[in-house]
Amino acid sequence: LEDGRGVFSFCVCPGGQVVAAASEQGRTVTNGMSLYARDGENCNGGLLVGVLPEDFPGEGPLAGIAFQRALEERAFRAGGGGFVAPAQRVEDFLLRRASSGPGRVRPTYRPGVRWCSLWEVLPAFICEALVRALPLLDGKVRGYACPDAVLTAVETRSSCPLRILRGEDGQSLVRGLWPCGEGAGYAGGIMSAAADGLRCAERVLVQEHN
């Protein structure tokens, strides 16, 4: 975007579905997948907004994780409990009005969604970035700003907000531990995680041959 904040699609699944991926009580997390046939009614994918350390409330190395958990808690409360996810039609989101139900596109998330205004769930800077980005994405791939498309919150596990430091040889301060991929904070998607894993594997091979 013009202010330098990135917004991009993530893990797009043709004929896929939105799935529950929570790992803690009282926190809602979504993800996406396709079955082998990819024959579902919808195409789904994550929409990621870049978040910087200065966006986190509080200080310290765990501030990013605290921010992530707070978003998941807000999503859980907005869903009304039971890991139901808050959802909103794109048209309503762009007009900043709450949704009362679906249009042509039916949500696939189980155990279900609760229609609301995501402006009351997500921080304003995230919503404002999505408002600017959706029409731009629609210009690249028609359908991103489809009025009846469904936004389901919240996907927070694209990359770990806490990076495990590693040296030039790829190892952490704990020798023999090779942090890599999304969980260690070195990737933000399937392909970048795979590429980082390859780089780490090459470093392991070099170490074994030395």
PDB file of C-alpha atoms in Angstrom:
ATOM      1  CA  LEU A   1       0.000   0.000   0.000  1.00  0.00           C
ATOM      2  CA  GLU A   2       1.015   3.652  -0.290  1.00  0.00           C
ATOM      3  CA  ASP A   3       2.040   3.743   3.369  1.00  0.00           C
ATOM      4  CA  GLY A   4       4.349   0.769   2.906  1.00  0.00           C
ATOM      5  CA  ARG A   5       2.197  -1.765   4.763  1.00  0.00           C
ATOM      6  CA  GLY A   6       1.884  -5.060   2.905  1.00  0.00           C
ATOM      7  CA  VAL A   7      -1.359  -6.929   2.305  1.00  0.00           C
ATOM      8  CA  PHE A   8      -1.284 -10.195   0.405  1.00  0.00           C
ATOM      9  CA  SER A   9      -3.113 -13.455  -0.157  1.00  0.00           C
ATOM     10  CA  PHE A  10      -1.886 -16.572   1.567  1.00  0.00           C
ATOM     11  CA  CYS A  11      -2.411 -20.305   1.078  1.00  0.00           C
ATOM     12  CA  VAL A  12      -5.188 -20.005  -1.503  1.00  0.00           C
ATOM     13  CA  CYS A  13      -7.140 -23.272  -1.789  1.00  0.00           C
ATOM     14  CA  PRO A  14      -9.274 -23.841  -4.914  1.00  0.00           C
ATOM     15  CA  GLY A  15     -12.455 -25.685  -4.074  1.00  0.00           C
ATOM     16  CA  GLY A  16     -11.449 -25.511  -0.441  1.00  0.00           C
ATOM     17  CA  GLN A  17     -12.844 -24.742   2.960  1.00  0.00           C
ATOM     18  CA  VAL A  18     -12.038 -22.703   6.043  1.00  0.00           C
ATOM     19  CA  VAL A  19     -11.165 -24.907   8.998  1.00  0.00           C
ATOM     20  CA  ALA A  20     -10.806 -24.489  12.746  1.00  0.00           C
ATOM     21  CA  ALA A  21      -7.192 -24.471  13.944  1.00  0.00           C
ATOM     22  CA  ALA A  22      -7.323 -23.283  17.549  1.00  0.00           C
ATOM     23  CA  SER A  23      -4.676 -24.601  19.913  1.00  0.00           C
ATOM     24  CA  GLU A  24      -5.919 -22.997  23.151  1.00  0.00           C
ATOM     25  CA  GLN A  25      -9.188 -22.713  25.024  1.00  0.00           C
ATOM     26  CA  GLY A  26     -10.992 -19.406  24.587  1.00  0.00           C
ATOM     27  CA  ARG A  27      -9.175 -18.461  21.368  1.00  0.00           C
ATOM     28  CA  THR A  28     -10.416 -18.848  17.800  1.00  0.00           C
ATOM     29  CA  VAL A  29      -7.969 -19.461  14.944  1.00  0.00           C
ATOM     30  CA  THR A  30      -8.874 -20.236  11.337  1.00  0.00           C
ATOM     31  CA  ASN A  31      -6.947 -21.876   8.522  1.00  0.00           C
ATOM     32  CA  GLY A  32      -7.752 -23.222   5.073  1.00  0.00           C
ATOM     33  CA  MET A  33      -7.436 -26.450   3.103  1.00  0.00           C
ATOM     34  CA  SER A  34      -8.592 -28.322   0.021  1.00  0.00           C
ATOM     35  CA  LEU A  35      -9.478 -31.959  -0.271  1.00  0.00           C
ATOM     36  CA  TYR A  36      -7.696 -33.939  -3.011  1.00  0.00           C
ATOM     37  CA  ALA A  37     -10.523 -33.433  -5.553  1.00  0.00           C
ATOM     38  CA  ARG A  38     -10.681 -29.673  -4.898  1.00  0.00           C
ATOM     39  CA  ASP A  39     -14.352 -29.840  -5.771  1.00  0.00           C
ATOM     40  CA  GLY A  40     -15.839 -27.611  -3.069  1.00  0.00           C
ATOM     41  CA  GLU A  41     -18.088 -24.675  -3.953  1.00  0.00           C
ATOM     42  CA  ASN A  42     -15.691 -21.970  -2.770  1.00  0.00           C
ATOM     43  CA  CYS A  43     -12.137 -20.866  -3.298  1.00  0.00           C
ATOM     44  CA  ASN A  44     -10.687 -19.744   0.009  1.00  0.00           C
ATOM     45  CA  GLY A  45      -7.465 -18.173   1.116  1.00  0.00           C
ATOM     46  CA  GLY A  46      -5.977 -16.100   3.896  1.00  0.00           C
ATOM     47  CA  LEU A  47      -5.568 -12.342   3.690  1.00  0.00           C
ATOM     48  CA  LEU A  48      -2.500 -11.189   5.582  1.00  0.00           C
ATOM     49  CA  VAL A  49      -1.767  -7.671   6.761  1.00  0.00           C
ATOM     50  CA  GLY A  50       1.814  -6.867   7.691  1.00  0.00           C
ATOM     51  CA  VAL A  51       2.216  -6.139  11.413  1.00  0.00           C
ATOM     52  CA  LEU A  52       5.309  -4.404  12.751  1.00  0.00           C
ATOM     53  CA  PRO A  53       6.765  -4.323  16.278  1.00  0.00           C
ATOM     54  CA  GLU A  54       5.576  -0.755  16.703  1.00  0.00           C
ATOM     55  CA  ASP A  55       2.001  -2.019  16.207  1.00  0.00           C
ATOM     56  CA  PHE A  56       2.229  -4.206  19.314  1.00  0.00           C
ATOM     57  CA  PRO A  57       0.991  -2.835  22.617  1.00  0.00           C
ATOM     58  CA  GLY A  58       3.568  -3.392  25.313  1.00  0.00           C
ATOM     59  CA  GLU A  59       7.251  -4.196  25.071  1.00  0.00           C
ATOM     60  CA  GLY A  60       9.553  -7.182  25.280  1.00  0.00           C
ATOM     61  CA  PRO A  61      10.256 -10.181  23.056  1.00  0.00           C
ATOM     62  CA  LEU A  62       6.852 -11.752  23.759  1.00  0.00           C
ATOM     63  CA  ALA A  63       4.816  -8.663  22.787  1.00  0.00           C
ATOM     64  CA  GLY A  64       4.019 -10.125  19.371  1.00  0.00           C
ATOM     65  CA  ILE A  65       2.689 -13.340  20.865  1.00  0.00           C
ATOM     66  CA  ALA A  66       0.565 -11.349  23.320  1.00  0.00           C
ATOM     67  CA  PHE A  67      -0.847  -9.350  20.389  1.00  0.00           C
ATOM     68  CA  GLN A  68      -1.639 -12.558  18.485  1.00  0.00           C
ATOM     69  CA  ARG A  69      -3.379 -14.146  21.482  1.00  0.00           C
ATOM     70  CA  ALA A  70      -5.417 -10.989  22.105  1.00  0.00           C
ATOM     71  CA  LEU A  71      -6.734 -11.100  18.516  1.00  0.00           C
ATOM     72  CA  GLU A  72      -7.660 -14.760  18.936  1.00  0.00           C
ATOM     73  CA  GLU A  73      -9.481 -14.001  22.205  1.00  0.00           C
ATOM     74  CA  ARG A  74     -11.444 -11.156  20.572  1.00  0.00           C
ATOM     75  CA  ALA A  75     -12.429 -13.471  17.709  1.00  0.00           C
ATOM     76  CA  PHE A  76     -13.589 -16.115  20.194  1.00  0.00           C
ATOM     77  CA  ARG A  77     -15.740 -13.601  22.084  1.00  0.00           C
ATOM     78  CA  ALA A  78     -17.169 -12.155  18.859  1.00  0.00           C
ATOM     79  CA  GLY A  79     -18.129 -15.660  17.775  1.00  0.00           C
ATOM     80  CA  GLY A  80     -20.063 -16.153  20.982  1.00  0.00           C
ATOM     81  CA  GLY A  81     -17.993 -19.082  22.235  1.00  0.00           C
ATOM     82  CA  GLY A  82     -17.768 -22.683  21.165  1.00  0.00           C
ATOM     83  CA  PHE A  83     -15.061 -21.780  18.618  1.00  0.00           C
ATOM     84  CA  VAL A  84     -17.685 -20.274  16.314  1.00  0.00           C
ATOM     85  CA  ALA A  85     -15.894 -17.712  14.131  1.00  0.00           C
ATOM     86  CA  PRO A  86     -16.942 -14.112  13.474  1.00  0.00           C
ATOM     87  CA  ALA A  87     -17.678 -13.437   9.803  1.00  0.00           C
ATOM     88  CA  GLN A  88     -18.716 -10.579   7.528  1.00  0.00           C
ATOM     89  CA  ARG A  89     -19.610 -10.118   3.863  1.00  0.00           C
ATOM     90  CA  VAL A  90     -17.005  -8.124   1.939  1.00  0.00           C
ATOM     91  CA  GLU A  91     -19.526  -5.517   0.802  1.00  0.00           C
ATOM     92  CA  ASP A  92     -20.580  -4.891   4.401  1.00  0.00           C
ATOM     93  CA  PHE A  93     -16.970  -4.792   5.542  1.00  0.00           C
ATOM     94  CA  LEU A  94     -16.072  -2.147   2.939  1.00  0.00           C
ATOM     95  CA  LEU A  95     -19.128  -0.098   3.984  1.00  0.00           C
ATOM     96  CA  ARG A  96     -18.319  -0.594   7.694  1.00  0.00           C
ATOM     97  CA  ARG A  97     -21.697  -2.090   8.515  1.00  0.00           C
ATOM     98  CA  ALA A  98     -22.437  -5.343  10.304  1.00  0.00           C
ATOM     99  CA  SER A  99     -23.565  -8.367   8.325  1.00  0.00           C
ATOM    100  CA  SER A 100     -26.770 -10.176   9.251  1.00  0.00           C
ATOM    101  CA  GLY A 101     -26.329 -13.244   7.036  1.00  0.00           C
ATOM    102  CA  PRO A 102     -24.724 -14.641   3.900  1.00  0.00           C
ATOM    103  CA  GLY A 103     -25.351 -13.777   0.280  1.00  0.00           C
ATOM    104  CA  ARG A 104     -24.540 -16.064  -2.640  1.00  0.00           C
ATOM    105  CA  VAL A 105     -21.380 -17.364  -0.971  1.00  0.00           C
ATOM    106  CA  ARG A 106     -22.004 -19.702   1.938  1.00  0.00           C
ATOM    107  CA  PRO A 107     -19.353 -19.965   4.661  1.00  0.00           C
ATOM    108  CA  THR A 108     -17.631 -23.334   4.992  1.00  0.00           C
ATOM    109  CA  TYR A 109     -16.145 -22.912   8.477  1.00  0.00           C
ATOM    110  CA  ARG A 110     -17.198 -25.451  11.088  1.00  0.00           C
ATOM    111  CA  PRO A 111     -18.580 -25.368  13.738  1.00  0.00           C
ATOM    112  CA  GLY A 112     -20.135 -22.279  12.149  1.00  0.00           C
ATOM    113  CA  VAL A 113     -19.941 -18.491  11.928  1.00  0.00           C
ATOM    114  CA  ARG A 114     -21.571 -15.596  13.692  1.00  0.00           C
ATOM    115  CA  TRP A 115     -22.317 -12.594  11.480  1.00  0.00           C
ATOM    116  CA  CYS A 116     -21.016  -9.307  12.817  1.00  0.00           C
ATOM    117  CA  SER A 117     -18.788  -6.330  11.998  1.00  0.00           C
ATOM    118  CA  LEU A 118     -15.119  -7.266  11.912  1.00  0.00           C
ATOM    119  CA  TRP A 119     -14.375  -3.599  12.599  1.00  0.00           C
ATOM    120  CA  GLU A 120     -15.302  -4.465  16.195  1.00  0.00           C
ATOM    121  CA  VAL A 121     -12.975  -7.480  16.241  1.00  0.00           C
ATOM    122  CA  LEU A 122      -9.794  -6.383  14.446  1.00  0.00           C
ATOM    123  CA  PRO A 123      -7.602  -3.337  15.148  1.00  0.00           C
ATOM    124  CA  ALA A 124      -8.474  -0.316  13.022  1.00  0.00           C
ATOM    125  CA  PHE A 125      -5.120  -0.319  11.199  1.00  0.00           C
ATOM    126  CA  ILE A 126      -5.758  -3.866   9.960  1.00  0.00           C
ATOM    127  CA  CYS A 127      -9.281  -3.073   8.790  1.00  0.00           C
ATOM    128  CA  GLU A 128      -8.177   0.125   7.069  1.00  0.00           C
ATOM    129  CA  ALA A 129      -5.395  -1.722   5.249  1.00  0.00           C
ATOM    130  CA  LEU A 130      -7.851  -4.365   4.035  1.00  0.00           C
ATOM    131  CA  VAL A 131     -10.273  -1.691   2.828  1.00  0.00           C
ATOM    132  CA  ARG A 132      -7.535  -0.198   0.654  1.00  0.00           C
ATOM    133  CA  ALA A 133      -6.178  -3.547  -0.482  1.00  0.00           C
ATOM    134  CA  LEU A 134      -9.321  -5.457  -1.446  1.00  0.00           C
ATOM    135  CA  PRO A 135     -10.118  -3.322  -4.527  1.00  0.00           C
ATOM    136  CA  LEU A 136      -6.457  -3.534  -5.603  1.00  0.00           C
ATOM    137  CA  LEU A 137      -6.486  -7.326  -5.253  1.00  0.00           C
ATOM    138  CA  ASP A 138      -9.780  -7.454  -7.138  1.00  0.00           C
ATOM    139  CA  GLY A 139      -8.067  -5.643 -10.005  1.00  0.00           C
ATOM    140  CA  LYS A 140      -5.486  -8.432 -10.165  1.00  0.00           C
ATOM    141  CA  VAL A 141      -7.787 -11.422  -9.559  1.00  0.00           C
ATOM    142  CA  ARG A 142     -11.449 -10.620 -10.098  1.00  0.00           C
ATOM    143  CA  GLY A 143     -13.579 -11.767  -7.187  1.00  0.00           C
ATOM    144  CA  TYR A 144     -11.481 -10.637  -4.243  1.00  0.00           C
ATOM    145  CA  ALA A 145     -13.910  -7.785  -3.601  1.00  0.00           C
ATOM    146  CA  CYS A 146     -17.017  -9.755  -4.550  1.00  0.00           C
ATOM    147  CA  PRO A 147     -19.813  -8.263  -2.404  1.00  0.00           C
ATOM    148  CA  ASP A 148     -20.905 -11.685  -1.135  1.00  0.00           C
ATOM    149  CA  ALA A 149     -17.420 -13.056  -0.445  1.00  0.00           C
ATOM    150  CA  VAL A 150     -17.040 -14.027   3.209  1.00  0.00           C
ATOM    151  CA  LEU A 151     -14.341 -12.767   5.561  1.00  0.00           C
ATOM    152  CA  THR A 152     -13.855 -15.216   8.450  1.00  0.00           C
ATOM    153  CA  ALA A 153     -11.702 -14.197  11.419  1.00  0.00           C
ATOM    154  CA  VAL A 154      -9.067 -14.671  12.498  1.00  0.00           C
ATOM    155  CA  GLU A 155      -6.014 -16.329  10.888  1.00  0.00           C
ATOM    156  CA  THR A 156      -3.000 -15.442  13.035  1.00  0.00           C
ATOM    157  CA  ARG A 157      -0.588 -18.310  12.442  1.00  0.00           C
ATOM    158  CA  SER A 158       1.078 -17.326   9.180  1.00  0.00           C
ATOM    159  CA  SER A 159       4.457 -16.871  10.849  1.00  0.00           C
ATOM    160  CA  CYS A 160       5.629 -16.922  14.441  1.00  0.00           C
ATOM    161  CA  PRO A 161       5.841 -13.415  15.967  1.00  0.00           C
ATOM    162  CA  LEU A 162       8.874 -14.535  17.966  1.00  0.00           C
ATOM    163  CA  ARG A 163      11.981 -15.472  15.977  1.00  0.00           C
ATOM    164  CA  ILE A 164      14.407 -18.095  17.291  1.00  0.00           C
ATOM    165  CA  LEU A 165      17.799 -16.584  16.498  1.00  0.00           C
ATOM    166  CA  ARG A 166      20.286 -18.587  14.475  1.00  0.00           C
ATOM    167  CA  GLY A 167      23.860 -18.007  13.419  1.00  0.00           C
ATOM    168  CA  GLU A 168      25.516 -17.942  10.013  1.00  0.00           C
ATOM    169  CA  ASP A 169      25.683 -21.737  10.062  1.00  0.00           C
ATOM    170  CA  GLY A 170      21.929 -21.960  10.668  1.00  0.00           C
ATOM    171  CA  GLN A 171      22.165 -23.268  14.215  1.00  0.00           C
ATOM    172  CA  SER A 172      20.633 -21.662  17.280  1.00  0.00           C
ATOM    173  CA  LEU A 173      22.542 -20.907  20.475  1.00  0.00           C
ATOM    174  CA  VAL A 174      21.653 -24.480  21.412  1.00  0.00           C
ATOM    175  CA  ARG A 175      24.104 -26.329  19.179  1.00  0.00           C
ATOM    176  CA  GLY A 176      22.483 -28.989  17.064  1.00  0.00           C
ATOM    177  CA  LEU A 177      19.140 -27.139  16.971  1.00  0.00           C
ATOM    178  CA  TRP A 178      18.352 -25.769  13.481  1.00  0.00           C
ATOM    179  CA  PRO A 179      15.324 -23.420  13.640  1.00  0.00           C
ATOM    180  CA  CYS A 180      13.503 -23.119  10.333  1.00  0.00           C
ATOM    181  CA  GLY A 181      10.158 -22.376   8.731  1.00  0.00           C
ATOM    182  CA  GLU A 182       7.089 -20.614  10.041  1.00  0.00           C
ATOM    183  CA  GLY A 183       7.213 -21.833  13.621  1.00  0.00           C
ATOM    184  CA  ALA A 184      10.700 -20.403  14.118  1.00  0.00           C
ATOM    185  CA  GLY A 185       9.789 -17.071  12.485  1.00  0.00           C
ATOM    186  CA  TYR A 186      11.646 -17.537   9.181  1.00  0.00           C
ATOM    187  CA  ALA A 187       8.782 -17.983   6.730  1.00  0.00           C
ATOM    188  CA  GLY A 188       5.271 -16.806   5.972  1.00  0.00           C
ATOM    189  CA  GLY A 189       3.735 -19.548   3.864  1.00  0.00           C
ATOM    190  CA  ILE A 190       4.120 -23.034   2.468  1.00  0.00           C
ATOM    191  CA  MET A 191       6.623 -22.181  -0.252  1.00  0.00           C
ATOM    192  CA  SER A 192       8.809 -19.874   1.843  1.00  0.00           C
ATOM    193  CA  ALA A 193       8.823 -22.469   4.647  1.00  0.00           C
ATOM    194  CA  ALA A 194       9.863 -25.187   2.196  1.00  0.00           C
ATOM    195  CA  ALA A 195      12.640 -22.977   0.790  1.00  0.00           C
ATOM    196  CA  ASP A 196      13.918 -22.163   4.263  1.00  0.00           C
ATOM    197  CA  GLY A 197      13.860 -25.857   5.164  1.00  0.00           C
ATOM    198  CA  LEU A 198      15.982 -26.641   2.105  1.00  0.00           C
ATOM    199  CA  ARG A 199      18.511 -23.975   3.086  1.00  0.00           C
ATOM    200  CA  CYS A 200      18.716 -25.384   6.617  1.00  0.00           C
ATOM    201  CA  ALA A 201      19.116 -28.939   5.303  1.00  0.00           C
ATOM    202  CA  GLU A 202      22.013 -27.791   3.115  1.00  0.00           C
ATOM    203  CA  ARG A 203      23.693 -26.211   6.137  1.00  0.00           C
ATOM    204  CA  VAL A 204      23.246 -29.423   8.127  1.00  0.00           C
ATOM    205  CA  LEU A 205      24.952 -31.357   5.326  1.00  0.00           C
ATOM    206  CA  VAL A 206      27.839 -28.890   5.228  1.00  0.00           C
ATOM    207  CA  GLN A 207      28.235 -29.193   9.007  1.00  0.00           C
ATOM    208  CA  GLU A 208      28.286 -33.004   8.832  1.00  0.00           C
ATOM    209  CA  HIS A 209      30.960 -32.988   6.140  1.00  0.00           C
ATOM    210  CA  ASN A 210      33.243 -30.588   8.045  1.00  0.00           C
TER     211      ASN A 210
END
